[in-house]
Short mmCIF file of C-alpha atoms in Angstrom, two decimals:
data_model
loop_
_atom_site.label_atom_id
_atom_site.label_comp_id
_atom_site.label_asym_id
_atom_site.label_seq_id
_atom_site.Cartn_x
_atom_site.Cartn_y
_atom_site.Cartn_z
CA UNK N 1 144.92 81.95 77.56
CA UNK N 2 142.29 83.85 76.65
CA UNK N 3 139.75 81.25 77.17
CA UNK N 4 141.21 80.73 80.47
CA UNK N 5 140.74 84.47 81.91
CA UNK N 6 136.85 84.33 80.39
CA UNK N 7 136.29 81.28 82.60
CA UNK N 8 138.36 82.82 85.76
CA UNK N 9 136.37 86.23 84.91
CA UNK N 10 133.28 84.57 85.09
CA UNK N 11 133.93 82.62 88.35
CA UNK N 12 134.91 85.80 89.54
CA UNK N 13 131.47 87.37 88.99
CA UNK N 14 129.02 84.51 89.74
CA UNK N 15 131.24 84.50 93.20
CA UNK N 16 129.07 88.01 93.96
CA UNK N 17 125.86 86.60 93.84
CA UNK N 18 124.14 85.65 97.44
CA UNK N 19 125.28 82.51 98.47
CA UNK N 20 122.95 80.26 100.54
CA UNK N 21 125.02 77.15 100.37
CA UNK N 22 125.87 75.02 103.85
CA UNK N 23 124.89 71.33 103.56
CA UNK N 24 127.38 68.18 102.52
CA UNK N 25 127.35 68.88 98.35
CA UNK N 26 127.70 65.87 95.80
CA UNK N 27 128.44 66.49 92.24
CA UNK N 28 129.26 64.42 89.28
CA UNK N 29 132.09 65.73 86.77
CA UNK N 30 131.95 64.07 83.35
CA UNK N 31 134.71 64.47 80.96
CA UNK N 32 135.20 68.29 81.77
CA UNK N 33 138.18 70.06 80.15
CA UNK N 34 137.62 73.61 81.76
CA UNK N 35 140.25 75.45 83.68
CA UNK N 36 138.35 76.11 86.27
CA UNK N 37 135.41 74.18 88.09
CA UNK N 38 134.23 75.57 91.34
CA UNK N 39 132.12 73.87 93.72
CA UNK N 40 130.83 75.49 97.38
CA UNK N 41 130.99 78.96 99.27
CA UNK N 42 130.99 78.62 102.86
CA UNK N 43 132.11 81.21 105.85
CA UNK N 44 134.27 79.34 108.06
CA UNK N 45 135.24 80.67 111.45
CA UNK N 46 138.85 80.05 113.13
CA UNK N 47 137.61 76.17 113.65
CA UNK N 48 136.81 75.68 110.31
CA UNK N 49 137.31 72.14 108.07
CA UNK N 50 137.01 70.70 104.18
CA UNK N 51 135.97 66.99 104.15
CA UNK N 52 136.63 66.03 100.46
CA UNK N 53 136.06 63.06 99.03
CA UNK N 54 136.49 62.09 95.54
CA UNK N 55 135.96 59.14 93.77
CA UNK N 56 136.01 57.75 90.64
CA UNK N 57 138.73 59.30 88.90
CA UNK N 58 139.72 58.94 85.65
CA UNK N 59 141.88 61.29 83.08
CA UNK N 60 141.37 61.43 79.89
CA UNK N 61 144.87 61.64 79.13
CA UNK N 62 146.17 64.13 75.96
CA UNK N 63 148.21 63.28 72.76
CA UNK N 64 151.37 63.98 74.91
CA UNK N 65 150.84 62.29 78.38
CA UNK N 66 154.78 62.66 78.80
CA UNK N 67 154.25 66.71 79.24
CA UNK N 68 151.56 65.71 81.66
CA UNK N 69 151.92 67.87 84.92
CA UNK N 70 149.15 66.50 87.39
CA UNK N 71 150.65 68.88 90.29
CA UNK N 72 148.58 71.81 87.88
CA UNK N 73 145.24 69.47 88.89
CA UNK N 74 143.64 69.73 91.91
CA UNK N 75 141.39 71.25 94.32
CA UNK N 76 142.03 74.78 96.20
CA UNK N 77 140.48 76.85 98.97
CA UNK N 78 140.38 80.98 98.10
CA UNK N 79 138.58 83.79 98.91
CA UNK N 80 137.10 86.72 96.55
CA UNK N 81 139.80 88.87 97.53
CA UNK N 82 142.65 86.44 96.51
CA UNK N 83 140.94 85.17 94.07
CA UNK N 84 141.49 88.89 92.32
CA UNK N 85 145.08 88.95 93.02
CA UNK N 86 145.45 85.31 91.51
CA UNK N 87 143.51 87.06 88.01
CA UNK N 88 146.49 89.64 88.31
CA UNK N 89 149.00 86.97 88.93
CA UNK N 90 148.18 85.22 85.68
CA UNK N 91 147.32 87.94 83.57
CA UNK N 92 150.89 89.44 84.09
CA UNK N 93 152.28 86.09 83.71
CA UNK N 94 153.59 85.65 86.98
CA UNK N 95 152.04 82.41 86.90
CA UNK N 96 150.20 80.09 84.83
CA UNK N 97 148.07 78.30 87.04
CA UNK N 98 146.36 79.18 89.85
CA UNK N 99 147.56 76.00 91.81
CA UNK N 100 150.89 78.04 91.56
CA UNK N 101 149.52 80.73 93.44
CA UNK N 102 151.42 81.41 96.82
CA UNK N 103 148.07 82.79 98.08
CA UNK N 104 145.53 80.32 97.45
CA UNK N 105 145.22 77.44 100.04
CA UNK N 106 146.51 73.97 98.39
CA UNK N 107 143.87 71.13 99.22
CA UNK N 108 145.22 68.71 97.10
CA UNK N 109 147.17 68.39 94.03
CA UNK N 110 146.37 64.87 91.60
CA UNK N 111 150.22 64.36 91.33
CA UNK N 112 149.98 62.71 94.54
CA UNK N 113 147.22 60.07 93.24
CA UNK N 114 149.54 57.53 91.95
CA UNK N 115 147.79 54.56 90.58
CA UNK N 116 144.73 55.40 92.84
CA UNK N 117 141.17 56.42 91.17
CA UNK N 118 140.04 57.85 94.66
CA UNK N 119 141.08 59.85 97.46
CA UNK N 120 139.80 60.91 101.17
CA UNK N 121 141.07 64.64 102.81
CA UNK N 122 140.44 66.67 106.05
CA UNK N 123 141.66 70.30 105.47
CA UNK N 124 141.97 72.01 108.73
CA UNK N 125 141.68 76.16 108.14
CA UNK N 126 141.79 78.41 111.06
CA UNK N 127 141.91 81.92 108.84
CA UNK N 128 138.22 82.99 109.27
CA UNK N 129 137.07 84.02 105.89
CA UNK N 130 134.96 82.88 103.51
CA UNK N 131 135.79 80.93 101.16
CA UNK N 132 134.81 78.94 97.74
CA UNK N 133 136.56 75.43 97.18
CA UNK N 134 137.35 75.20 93.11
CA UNK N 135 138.78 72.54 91.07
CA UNK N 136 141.66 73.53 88.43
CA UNK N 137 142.70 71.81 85.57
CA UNK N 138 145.90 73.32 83.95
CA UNK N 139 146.82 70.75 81.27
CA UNK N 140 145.34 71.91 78.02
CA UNK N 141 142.95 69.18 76.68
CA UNK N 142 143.34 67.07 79.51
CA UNK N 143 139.27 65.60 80.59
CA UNK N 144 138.46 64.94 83.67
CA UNK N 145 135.91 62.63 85.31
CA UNK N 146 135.31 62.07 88.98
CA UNK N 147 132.55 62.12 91.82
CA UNK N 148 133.43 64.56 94.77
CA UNK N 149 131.66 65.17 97.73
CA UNK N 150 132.15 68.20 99.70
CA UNK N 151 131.02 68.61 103.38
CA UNK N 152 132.46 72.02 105.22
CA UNK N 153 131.81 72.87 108.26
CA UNK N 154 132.67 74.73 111.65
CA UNK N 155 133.63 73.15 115.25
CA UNK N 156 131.62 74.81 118.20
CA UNK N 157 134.56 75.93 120.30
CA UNK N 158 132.09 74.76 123.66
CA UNK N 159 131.05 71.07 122.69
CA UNK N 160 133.05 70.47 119.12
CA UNK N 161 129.87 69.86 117.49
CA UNK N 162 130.27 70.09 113.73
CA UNK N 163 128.01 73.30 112.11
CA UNK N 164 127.38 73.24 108.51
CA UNK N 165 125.60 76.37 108.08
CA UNK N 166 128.58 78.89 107.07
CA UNK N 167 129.26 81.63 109.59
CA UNK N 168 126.69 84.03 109.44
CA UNK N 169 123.80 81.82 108.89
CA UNK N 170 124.11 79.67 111.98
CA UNK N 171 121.78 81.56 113.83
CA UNK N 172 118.83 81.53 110.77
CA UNK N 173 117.09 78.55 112.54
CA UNK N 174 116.43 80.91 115.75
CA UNK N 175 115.37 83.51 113.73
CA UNK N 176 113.12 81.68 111.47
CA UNK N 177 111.43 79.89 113.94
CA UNK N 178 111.31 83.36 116.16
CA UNK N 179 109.30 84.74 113.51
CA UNK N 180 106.86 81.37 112.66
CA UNK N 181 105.67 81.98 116.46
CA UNK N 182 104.99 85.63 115.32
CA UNK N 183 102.89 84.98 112.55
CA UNK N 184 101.33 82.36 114.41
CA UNK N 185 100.35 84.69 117.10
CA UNK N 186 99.17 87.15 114.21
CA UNK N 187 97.16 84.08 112.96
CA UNK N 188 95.37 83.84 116.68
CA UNK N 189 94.53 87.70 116.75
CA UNK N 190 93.04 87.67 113.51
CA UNK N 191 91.01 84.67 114.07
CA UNK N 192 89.78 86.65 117.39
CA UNK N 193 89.35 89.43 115.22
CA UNK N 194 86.78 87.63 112.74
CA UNK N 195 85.33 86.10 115.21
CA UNK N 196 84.59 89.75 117.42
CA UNK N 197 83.64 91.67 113.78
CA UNK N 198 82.09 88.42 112.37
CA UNK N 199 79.04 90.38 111.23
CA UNK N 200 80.82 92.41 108.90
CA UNK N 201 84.25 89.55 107.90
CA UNK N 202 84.15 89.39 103.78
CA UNK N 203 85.82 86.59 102.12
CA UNK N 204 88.98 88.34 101.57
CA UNK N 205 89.51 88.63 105.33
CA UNK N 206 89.50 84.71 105.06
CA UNK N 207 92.04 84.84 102.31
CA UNK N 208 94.36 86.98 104.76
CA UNK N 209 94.09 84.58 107.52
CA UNK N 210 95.22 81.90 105.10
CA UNK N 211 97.97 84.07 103.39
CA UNK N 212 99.77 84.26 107.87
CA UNK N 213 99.09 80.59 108.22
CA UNK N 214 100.87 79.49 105.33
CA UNK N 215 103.46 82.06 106.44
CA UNK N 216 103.88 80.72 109.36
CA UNK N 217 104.06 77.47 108.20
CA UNK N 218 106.76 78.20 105.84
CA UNK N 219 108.70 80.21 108.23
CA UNK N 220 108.37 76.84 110.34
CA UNK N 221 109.18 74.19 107.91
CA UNK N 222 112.50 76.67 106.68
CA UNK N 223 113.64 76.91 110.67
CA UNK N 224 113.76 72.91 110.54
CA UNK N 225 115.02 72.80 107.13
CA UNK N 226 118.03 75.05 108.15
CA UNK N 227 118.38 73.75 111.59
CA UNK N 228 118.77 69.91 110.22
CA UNK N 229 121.39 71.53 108.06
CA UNK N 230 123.49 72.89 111.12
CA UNK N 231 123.50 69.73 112.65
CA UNK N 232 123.66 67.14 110.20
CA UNK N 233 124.28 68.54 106.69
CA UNK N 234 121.55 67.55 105.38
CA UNK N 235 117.65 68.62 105.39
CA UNK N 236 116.42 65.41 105.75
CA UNK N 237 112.73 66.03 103.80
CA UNK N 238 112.73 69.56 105.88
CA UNK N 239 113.18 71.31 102.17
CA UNK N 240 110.32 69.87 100.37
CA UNK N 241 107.50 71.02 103.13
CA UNK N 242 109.87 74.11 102.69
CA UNK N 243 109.24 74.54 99.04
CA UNK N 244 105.59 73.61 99.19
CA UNK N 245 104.52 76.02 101.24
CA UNK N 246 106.55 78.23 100.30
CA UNK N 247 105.06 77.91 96.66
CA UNK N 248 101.70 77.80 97.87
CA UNK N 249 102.53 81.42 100.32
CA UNK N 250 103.71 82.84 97.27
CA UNK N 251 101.19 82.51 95.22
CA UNK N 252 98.49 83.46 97.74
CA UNK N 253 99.91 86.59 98.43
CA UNK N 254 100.18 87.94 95.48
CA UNK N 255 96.64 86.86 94.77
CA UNK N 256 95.88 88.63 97.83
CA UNK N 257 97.30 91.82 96.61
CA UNK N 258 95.56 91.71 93.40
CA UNK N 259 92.25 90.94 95.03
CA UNK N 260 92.48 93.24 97.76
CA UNK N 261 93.41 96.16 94.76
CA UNK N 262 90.17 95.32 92.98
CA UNK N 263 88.42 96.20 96.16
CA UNK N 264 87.32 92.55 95.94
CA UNK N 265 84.47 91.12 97.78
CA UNK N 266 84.63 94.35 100.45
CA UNK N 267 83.70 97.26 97.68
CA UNK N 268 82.27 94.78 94.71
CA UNK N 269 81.65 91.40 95.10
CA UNK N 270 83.07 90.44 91.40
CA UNK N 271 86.14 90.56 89.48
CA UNK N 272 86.11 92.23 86.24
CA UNK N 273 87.54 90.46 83.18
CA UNK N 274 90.69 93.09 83.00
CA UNK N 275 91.13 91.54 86.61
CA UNK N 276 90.86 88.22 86.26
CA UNK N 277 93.74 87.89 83.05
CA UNK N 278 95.82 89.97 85.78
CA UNK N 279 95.39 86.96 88.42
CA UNK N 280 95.62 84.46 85.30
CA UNK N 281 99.26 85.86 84.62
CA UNK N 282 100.43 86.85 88.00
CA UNK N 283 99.60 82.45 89.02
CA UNK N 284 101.52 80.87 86.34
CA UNK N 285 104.57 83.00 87.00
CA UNK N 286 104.40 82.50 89.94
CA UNK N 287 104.82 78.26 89.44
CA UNK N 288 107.59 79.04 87.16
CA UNK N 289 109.47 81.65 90.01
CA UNK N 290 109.12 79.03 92.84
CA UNK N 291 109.98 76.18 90.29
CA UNK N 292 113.42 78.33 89.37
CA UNK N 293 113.77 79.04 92.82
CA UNK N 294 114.01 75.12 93.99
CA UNK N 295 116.44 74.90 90.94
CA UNK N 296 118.71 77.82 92.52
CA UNK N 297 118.40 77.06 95.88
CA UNK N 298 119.37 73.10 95.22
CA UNK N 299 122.23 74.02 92.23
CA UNK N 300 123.77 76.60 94.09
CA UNK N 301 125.72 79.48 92.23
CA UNK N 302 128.01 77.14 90.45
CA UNK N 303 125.62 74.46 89.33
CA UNK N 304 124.73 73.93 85.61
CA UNK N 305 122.02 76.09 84.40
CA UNK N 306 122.54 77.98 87.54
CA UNK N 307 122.76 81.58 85.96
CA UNK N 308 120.03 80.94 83.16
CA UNK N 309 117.39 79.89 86.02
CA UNK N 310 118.33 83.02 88.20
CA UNK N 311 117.90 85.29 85.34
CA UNK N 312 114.26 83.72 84.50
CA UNK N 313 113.39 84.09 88.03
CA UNK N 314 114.38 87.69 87.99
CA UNK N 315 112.27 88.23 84.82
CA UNK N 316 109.31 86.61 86.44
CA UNK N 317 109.63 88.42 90.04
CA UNK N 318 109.84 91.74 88.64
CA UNK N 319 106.67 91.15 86.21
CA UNK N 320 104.80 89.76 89.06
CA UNK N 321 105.34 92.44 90.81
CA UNK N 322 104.46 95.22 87.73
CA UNK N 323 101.58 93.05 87.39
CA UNK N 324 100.06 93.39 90.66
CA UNK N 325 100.09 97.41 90.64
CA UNK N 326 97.40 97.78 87.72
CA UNK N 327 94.53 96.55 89.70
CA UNK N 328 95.03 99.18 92.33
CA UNK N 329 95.66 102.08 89.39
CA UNK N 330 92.35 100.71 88.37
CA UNK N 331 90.29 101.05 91.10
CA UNK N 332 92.10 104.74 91.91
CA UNK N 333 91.11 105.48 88.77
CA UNK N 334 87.01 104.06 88.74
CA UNK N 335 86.96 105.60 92.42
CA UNK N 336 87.62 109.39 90.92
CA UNK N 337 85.42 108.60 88.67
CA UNK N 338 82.44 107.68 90.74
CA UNK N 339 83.55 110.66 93.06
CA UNK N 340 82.33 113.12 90.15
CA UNK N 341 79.38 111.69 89.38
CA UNK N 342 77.59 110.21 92.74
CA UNK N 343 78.05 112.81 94.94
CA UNK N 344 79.34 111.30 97.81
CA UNK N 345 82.63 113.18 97.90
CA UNK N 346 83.97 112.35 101.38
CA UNK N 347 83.20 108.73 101.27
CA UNK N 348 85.00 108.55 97.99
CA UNK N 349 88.17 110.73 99.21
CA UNK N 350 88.94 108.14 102.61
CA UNK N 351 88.36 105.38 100.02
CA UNK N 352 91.24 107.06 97.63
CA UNK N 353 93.22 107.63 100.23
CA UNK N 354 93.23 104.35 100.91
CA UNK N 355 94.60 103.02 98.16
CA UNK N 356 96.83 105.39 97.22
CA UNK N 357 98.80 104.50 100.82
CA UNK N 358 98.21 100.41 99.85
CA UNK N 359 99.89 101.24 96.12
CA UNK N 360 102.75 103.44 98.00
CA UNK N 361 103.26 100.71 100.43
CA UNK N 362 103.29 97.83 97.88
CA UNK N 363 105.84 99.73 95.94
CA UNK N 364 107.84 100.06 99.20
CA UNK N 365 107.65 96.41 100.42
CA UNK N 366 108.77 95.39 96.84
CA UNK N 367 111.28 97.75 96.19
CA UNK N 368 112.49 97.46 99.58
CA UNK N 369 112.39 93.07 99.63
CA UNK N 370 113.66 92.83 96.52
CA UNK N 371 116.60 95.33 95.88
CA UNK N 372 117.55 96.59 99.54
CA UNK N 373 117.85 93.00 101.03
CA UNK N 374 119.54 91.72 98.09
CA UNK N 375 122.38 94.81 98.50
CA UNK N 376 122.41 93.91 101.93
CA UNK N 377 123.28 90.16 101.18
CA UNK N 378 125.78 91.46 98.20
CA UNK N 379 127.87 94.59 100.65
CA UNK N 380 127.92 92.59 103.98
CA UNK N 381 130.28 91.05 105.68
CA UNK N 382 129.66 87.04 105.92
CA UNK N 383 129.49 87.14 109.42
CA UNK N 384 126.26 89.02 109.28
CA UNK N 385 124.17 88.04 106.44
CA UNK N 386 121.47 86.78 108.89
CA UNK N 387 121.09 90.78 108.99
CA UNK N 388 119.57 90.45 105.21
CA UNK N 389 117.06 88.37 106.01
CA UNK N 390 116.07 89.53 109.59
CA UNK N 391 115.39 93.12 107.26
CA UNK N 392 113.52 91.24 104.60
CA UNK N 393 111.18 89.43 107.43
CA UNK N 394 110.69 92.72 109.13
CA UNK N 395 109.80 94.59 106.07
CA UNK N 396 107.50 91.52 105.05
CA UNK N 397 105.77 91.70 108.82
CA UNK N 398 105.24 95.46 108.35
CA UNK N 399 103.30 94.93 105.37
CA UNK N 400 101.24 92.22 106.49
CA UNK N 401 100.67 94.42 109.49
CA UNK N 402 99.61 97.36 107.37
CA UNK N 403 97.48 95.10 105.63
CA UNK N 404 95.74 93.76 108.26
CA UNK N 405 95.21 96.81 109.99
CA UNK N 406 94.06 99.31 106.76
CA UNK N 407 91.70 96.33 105.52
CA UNK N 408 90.19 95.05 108.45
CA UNK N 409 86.62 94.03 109.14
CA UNK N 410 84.54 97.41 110.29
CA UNK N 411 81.24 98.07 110.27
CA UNK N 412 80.57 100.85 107.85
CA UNK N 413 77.35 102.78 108.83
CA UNK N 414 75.57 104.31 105.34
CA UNK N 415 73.47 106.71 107.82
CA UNK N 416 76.60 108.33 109.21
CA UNK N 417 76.10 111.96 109.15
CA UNK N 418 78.96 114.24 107.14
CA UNK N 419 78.63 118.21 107.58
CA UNK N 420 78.08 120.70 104.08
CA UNK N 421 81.88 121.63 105.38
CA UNK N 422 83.26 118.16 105.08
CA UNK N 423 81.22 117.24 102.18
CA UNK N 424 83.15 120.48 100.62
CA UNK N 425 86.16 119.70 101.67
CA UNK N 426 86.49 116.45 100.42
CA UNK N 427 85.26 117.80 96.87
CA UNK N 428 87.76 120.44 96.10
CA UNK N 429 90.92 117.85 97.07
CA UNK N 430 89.39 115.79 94.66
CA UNK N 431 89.46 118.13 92.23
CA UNK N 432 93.18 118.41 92.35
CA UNK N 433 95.48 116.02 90.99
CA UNK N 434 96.75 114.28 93.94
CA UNK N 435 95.30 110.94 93.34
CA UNK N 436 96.86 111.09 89.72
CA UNK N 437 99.40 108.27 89.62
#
């Protein structure tokens, strides 16, 4: 019994994490004894259906197959809610199976296999919830084998066109591709830009320009990916583009951040060796994050391995993002030192103010992309976790935006005349401790 509840408990808790599951799922269960085994998470509306198909079934029956109750195997539909009361149910033994459960939704129950090793179901549900589809097994030692695939989906109430992104997450193509055509306008303007300010462009303006393109592109490739899925279940070769420029985005921006905090080719055209170990840890965890990512995105929440890869990305994210915050401490902290010594107070004071407002504002965009979107996805309601990632895109525009704008190509005249008032000015503030960090 006790074994049982740790498996339910921990069903229970995986069930919280984000969900981004949709497309027709096929998985392979080899000689699995556990209680419970659960499968997909979708939002269905009131049009909602299960196509389950399982095949390949064979029992690896126990020492007493004359005890053998096969109406305690099968497959049922329940949401996180029920799901709780079914815990309670069993832990006050009102029941000891969840298939027992008068509040779980029955799919189907292996009693009614006979001598068949396969089996074909439609499940029509018309309470709009969301919910996971699980497999229990409820006879003790009993090993199950079988290949099920899973395809749920919605009915548009206009045509009756099937939609197998869950409710919530139909409208994600729209969006995505709504923002692709943003950053590819942002790519045009900051090509004009170059090309108007081409006198004084630095190589790290190049690196921007690539950093939106491969944006865009990703944005692109992940509004086809997901808009394949709606239609036909399946990405059809959308995800790979998806996860290669993806990896390739990811990796460039946080380079970009790390170069653009060394004051990289616009104050010194040179990285110092403190800076380049930063870039040479900040890359390779980056591979590993976008190589647990594909495994998290294409496992889903109940796939083996599932919580072990989520955990190393996690790890990997956060030190990333630690990582790229020393090279802008640095340079605050060479710029107040040059301040004392070269005279050139004001010049030195708009250049720390500078970066001080770049470090606040990375420490925003990450705080903000990678805990406040992720509470969004965990506290709303299924209907509207495109909300999540409209947030995380906006926040993600802002700070390109910022970017662009704080770091653009100027022409920076070294005959520019500062008053003895200015001069004095700028010299006492940076005498305080404002720029400490």
């Amino acid at each position: 019994m006790l074994r049982s509840i740790s498996v339910l408990l921990f069903f229970f808790i995986v069930s919280f994490y984000p969900c981004s599951l949709a497309e027709i799922r096929y998985s392979d269960v080899r000689s699995d004894d556990h209680p419970i085994i659960p499968f997909d998470e979708f939002g269905f509306t009131h049009r909602g259906r299960l196509e389950l198909n399982v095949s390949k079934i064979s029992l690896g029956v126990p020492n007493s197959p004359a005890n053998l109750d096969l109406s305690k195997v099968g497959f049922f539909l329940c949401t996180r809610d029920t799901w709780m009361h079914v815990l309670e149910q069993i832990e006050d033994a009102e029941i000891t199976c969840a298939l027992q459960s008068d509040i779980v939704k029955v799919v189907y129950t292996f009693d009614k296999l006979g001598d068949n090793s396969s089996f074909d179901t439609l499940f029509v549900e018309t309470d709009a919830d969301q919910y996971s589809l699980v497999f229990a097994n409820c006879c003790p030692q009993l090993k199950v084998t079988m290949s099920v695939r899973s395809a749920m989906y919605n009915l548009d109430a206009k045509s009756g066109n099937r939609d197998f992104l869950s409710a919530g997450k139909a409208i994600l193509p729209r969006i995505y591709f709504l923002f692709s055509l943003v950053y590819f306008s942002l790519a045009i303007f900051w090509i004009f830009v170059l090309y108007k300010k081409r006198l004084t462009i630095h190589a790290i303006h190049f690196f921007m320009l690539a950093v939106i393109l491969l944006k865009a592109l990703n944005l692109l490739c992940e509004a086809e990916d997901k808009s394949y899925i709606k239609r036909t279940g399946s990405a059809h070769g959308w995800d790979v583009l998806f996860y290669i420029f993806s990896f390739l985005k990811g990796i460039m921006l946080f380079t970009l951040i790390v170069l653009i905090g060394t004051g990289w080719s616009f104050l010194k055209p040179y990285l110092q060796d403190k800076e380049k170990k930063v870039l040479m840890i900040v890359i390779p965890l980056q591979v590993v994050a976008n190589i647990a990512q594909v495994v998290i995105d294409e496992n889903g929440p109940y796939g083996e391995e599932w919580v072990t890869w989520k955990q190393v990305f996690l790890l990997v994210d956060v030190i990333c993002c630690c990582a790229v915050l020393f090279p802008i401490v640095w340079s605050i902290k060479n710029l107040r030192e040059a301040a004392k010594s070269d005279g050139k107070a004001a010049v030195n004071l708009m250049k720390l103010t500078l970066f001080r407002q770049y470090y606040v504002v990375v420490i925003c965009y990450i705080y903000f992309t990678r805990v406040v979107v992720y509470a969004l996805e965990t506290i709303t309601s299924y209907r509207y976790l495109w909300t999540s990632v409209v947030a995380g895109e906006v926040a993600t525009l802002a700070f390109y935006l910022f970017t662009g704008y704080k770091f653009k190509p100027e022409v920076h005249n070294p005959y520019f005349v500062i008053d003895d008032e200015e001069e004095e000015a700028a010299a006492e503030a940076l005498k305080n401790d404002e720029f400490e960090l």
